[in-house]
Short mmCIF file of C-alpha atoms in Angstrom, two decimals:
data_model
loop_
_atom_site.label_atom_id
_atom_site.label_comp_id
_atom_site.label_asym_id
_atom_site.label_seq_id
_atom_site.Cartn_x
_atom_site.Cartn_y
_atom_site.Cartn_z
CA MET A 1 17.18 44.01 -89.43
CA ASN A 2 13.54 43.64 -89.55
CA SER A 3 13.89 39.87 -89.49
CA LEU A 4 16.20 40.11 -86.51
CA LEU A 5 13.61 42.15 -84.67
CA THR A 6 10.90 39.64 -85.54
CA LEU A 7 13.12 36.81 -84.45
CA ALA A 8 13.79 38.54 -81.10
CA LYS A 9 10.07 39.16 -80.58
CA ASP A 10 9.27 35.53 -81.40
CA LEU A 11 11.99 34.39 -79.01
CA GLU A 12 10.66 36.68 -76.32
CA GLN A 13 7.09 35.39 -76.80
CA LYS A 14 8.28 31.77 -76.78
CA SER A 15 10.32 32.48 -73.65
CA LYS A 16 7.32 34.05 -71.89
CA ALA A 17 5.10 31.15 -72.96
CA GLN A 18 7.73 28.67 -71.79
CA GLN A 19 8.09 30.61 -68.53
CA GLN A 20 4.34 30.54 -68.01
CA THR A 21 4.13 26.81 -68.84
CA THR A 22 7.05 26.05 -66.53
CA GLY A 23 5.42 28.10 -63.75
CA GLU A 24 2.13 26.24 -64.18
CA MET A 25 3.95 22.88 -64.21
CA LEU A 26 5.87 23.83 -61.07
CA LYS A 27 2.68 25.08 -59.44
CA ALA A 28 0.92 21.78 -60.25
CA ALA A 29 3.95 19.74 -59.08
CA PHE A 30 4.21 21.70 -55.84
CA SER A 31 0.46 21.36 -55.26
CA GLU A 32 0.73 17.59 -55.80
CA HIS A 33 3.78 17.46 -53.52
CA GLU A 34 1.93 19.49 -50.86
CA LYS A 35 -1.03 17.04 -50.98
CA SER A 36 1.38 14.12 -50.61
CA VAL A 37 3.20 15.75 -47.66
CA ARG A 38 -0.15 16.54 -45.95
CA ALA A 39 -1.30 12.94 -46.41
CA GLU A 40 1.98 11.65 -44.95
CA LEU A 41 1.75 14.06 -42.03
CA SER A 42 -1.82 12.95 -41.35
CA GLU A 43 -0.77 9.28 -41.40
CA SER A 44 2.19 10.07 -39.17
CA GLU A 45 -0.09 11.89 -36.73
CA LYS A 46 -2.39 8.84 -36.62
CA ARG A 47 0.55 6.47 -35.98
CA ILE A 48 1.97 8.72 -33.25
CA SER A 49 -1.45 9.11 -31.60
CA ALA A 50 -1.97 5.33 -31.68
CA ALA A 51 1.51 4.77 -30.21
CA ILE A 52 0.81 7.29 -27.43
CA LEU A 53 -2.55 5.64 -26.63
CA ASP A 54 -0.91 2.20 -26.58
CA HIS A 55 1.85 3.50 -24.31
CA ASP A 56 -0.75 5.09 -22.00
CA ARG A 57 -2.68 1.78 -21.83
CA LYS A 58 0.49 -0.15 -21.01
CA LEU A 59 1.52 2.42 -18.42
CA SER A 60 -1.94 2.35 -16.81
CA SER A 61 -1.87 -1.44 -16.72
CA ALA A 62 1.60 -1.43 -15.17
CA MET A 63 0.48 1.12 -12.58
CA ARG A 64 -2.58 -0.99 -11.73
CA GLN A 65 -0.37 -4.05 -11.32
CA ARG A 66 2.09 -2.11 -9.17
CA THR A 67 -0.76 -0.73 -7.06
CA LYS A 68 -2.14 -4.25 -6.57
CA GLY A 69 1.34 -5.45 -5.61
CA MET A 70 1.71 -2.61 -3.13
CA LEU A 71 -1.71 -3.38 -1.65
CA ILE A 72 -0.85 -7.04 -1.31
CA ALA A 73 2.50 -6.20 0.28
CA SER A 74 0.85 -3.71 2.65
CA SER A 75 -1.83 -6.24 3.59
CA ALA A 76 0.80 -8.91 4.15
CA GLY A 77 2.76 -6.52 6.36
CA ILE A 78 -0.32 -5.65 8.39
CA LEU A 79 -1.24 -9.33 8.78
CA TRP A 80 2.30 -10.17 9.89
CA TRP A 81 2.25 -7.29 12.41
CA GLN A 82 -1.14 -8.38 13.76
CA GLY A 83 0.14 -11.95 14.06
CA GLN A 84 3.14 -10.69 16.04
CA GLN A 85 0.83 -8.67 18.29
CA MET A 86 -1.34 -11.73 18.86
CA LEU A 87 1.71 -13.86 19.62
CA ASP A 88 3.02 -11.22 22.06
CA ASN A 89 -0.41 -11.03 23.73
CA TYR A 90 -0.67 -14.82 23.93
CA THR A 91 2.81 -14.98 25.50
CA SER A 92 1.88 -12.26 27.98
CA ILE A 93 -1.36 -14.05 28.91
CA ARG A 94 0.52 -17.34 29.31
CA GLU A 95 3.06 -15.63 31.60
CA GLN A 96 0.24 -14.08 33.63
CA LYS A 97 -1.50 -17.45 33.97
CA ASP A 98 1.76 -19.04 35.12
CA ALA A 99 2.30 -16.23 37.64
CA LEU A 100 -1.29 -16.66 38.88
CA GLU A 101 -0.79 -20.41 39.30
CA LYS A 102 2.42 -19.80 41.27
CA LEU A 103 0.66 -17.19 43.39
CA ASN A 104 -2.25 -19.54 44.05
CA ALA A 105 0.21 -22.26 45.02
CA ARG A 106 1.80 -19.89 47.57
CA THR A 107 -1.54 -18.86 49.04
CA TRP A 108 -2.89 -22.43 49.16
CA GLY A 109 -5.99 -21.32 47.27
CA VAL A 110 -7.03 -18.65 49.81
CA ARG A 111 -8.95 -15.84 48.17
CA TYR A 112 -9.85 -12.35 49.29
CA GLN A 113 -13.43 -11.19 49.07
CA GLU A 114 -15.01 -7.88 49.99
CA ASP A 115 -18.69 -7.06 50.05
CA ASN A 116 -21.10 -4.80 51.96
CA GLN A 117 -20.68 -6.96 55.09
CA GLY A 118 -16.92 -6.52 55.24
CA ARG A 119 -13.67 -8.10 54.08
CA PHE A 120 -13.10 -11.83 54.15
CA LEU A 121 -10.48 -14.43 53.40
CA VAL A 122 -12.19 -17.34 51.68
CA LEU A 123 -10.55 -20.67 52.46
CA PRO A 124 -10.64 -23.56 50.04
CA GLU A 125 -12.63 -26.68 50.93
CA GLY A 126 -10.89 -28.97 53.42
CA VAL A 127 -8.86 -26.19 55.05
CA LYS A 128 -9.65 -24.63 58.43
CA ALA A 129 -8.16 -21.64 60.20
CA ASP A 130 -6.23 -22.09 63.48
CA THR A 131 -5.89 -18.70 65.18
CA ASN A 132 -4.24 -19.93 68.40
CA TRP A 133 -0.62 -20.20 67.41
CA THR A 134 2.54 -18.05 67.50
CA PHE A 135 5.90 -18.05 65.82
CA ASP A 136 9.24 -16.27 66.24
CA ASN A 137 9.38 -17.09 70.00
CA GLY A 138 5.79 -16.05 70.63
CA ARG A 139 6.12 -12.48 69.44
CA LYS A 140 3.80 -12.76 66.46
CA ASN A 141 0.56 -14.57 65.98
CA GLY A 142 -1.76 -14.93 63.07
CA ILE A 143 -3.88 -17.40 61.25
CA ARG A 144 -2.45 -20.76 60.38
CA LEU A 145 -4.13 -22.91 57.79
CA VAL A 146 -4.57 -26.53 58.74
CA GLN A 147 -5.48 -29.27 56.25
CA GLU A 148 -8.43 -31.36 57.59
#
């Protein structure tokens, strides 16, 4: 029985030693695994950060391009609008000049002038005023312009 007891004690000591060795091996393996995982996580963080920075650069570039496009489109719209305003103004001026020419044709070039000496009708050269005439059976008289 004594040998059985010795055998059990030896087995127990070997088991404890094996348990301790296995624990140390596992501890070393886990430590090595932890270092490897940390290194991979660090590399992954670097790749993700680089990808985010690249995406931000591309997005900023796209936004700058879009802003330039919007500025160009806005400028083109403003220039078109100003051109339309100029065309409308030119048309209005042309119509006013035509109306003035027609009015001058109806008044035979007579102009109105007022100064500190009174009001005057200014006759064009070669035209004289004849004040001794009537129309509508003598009921009305006025000034008739006569070409000389």
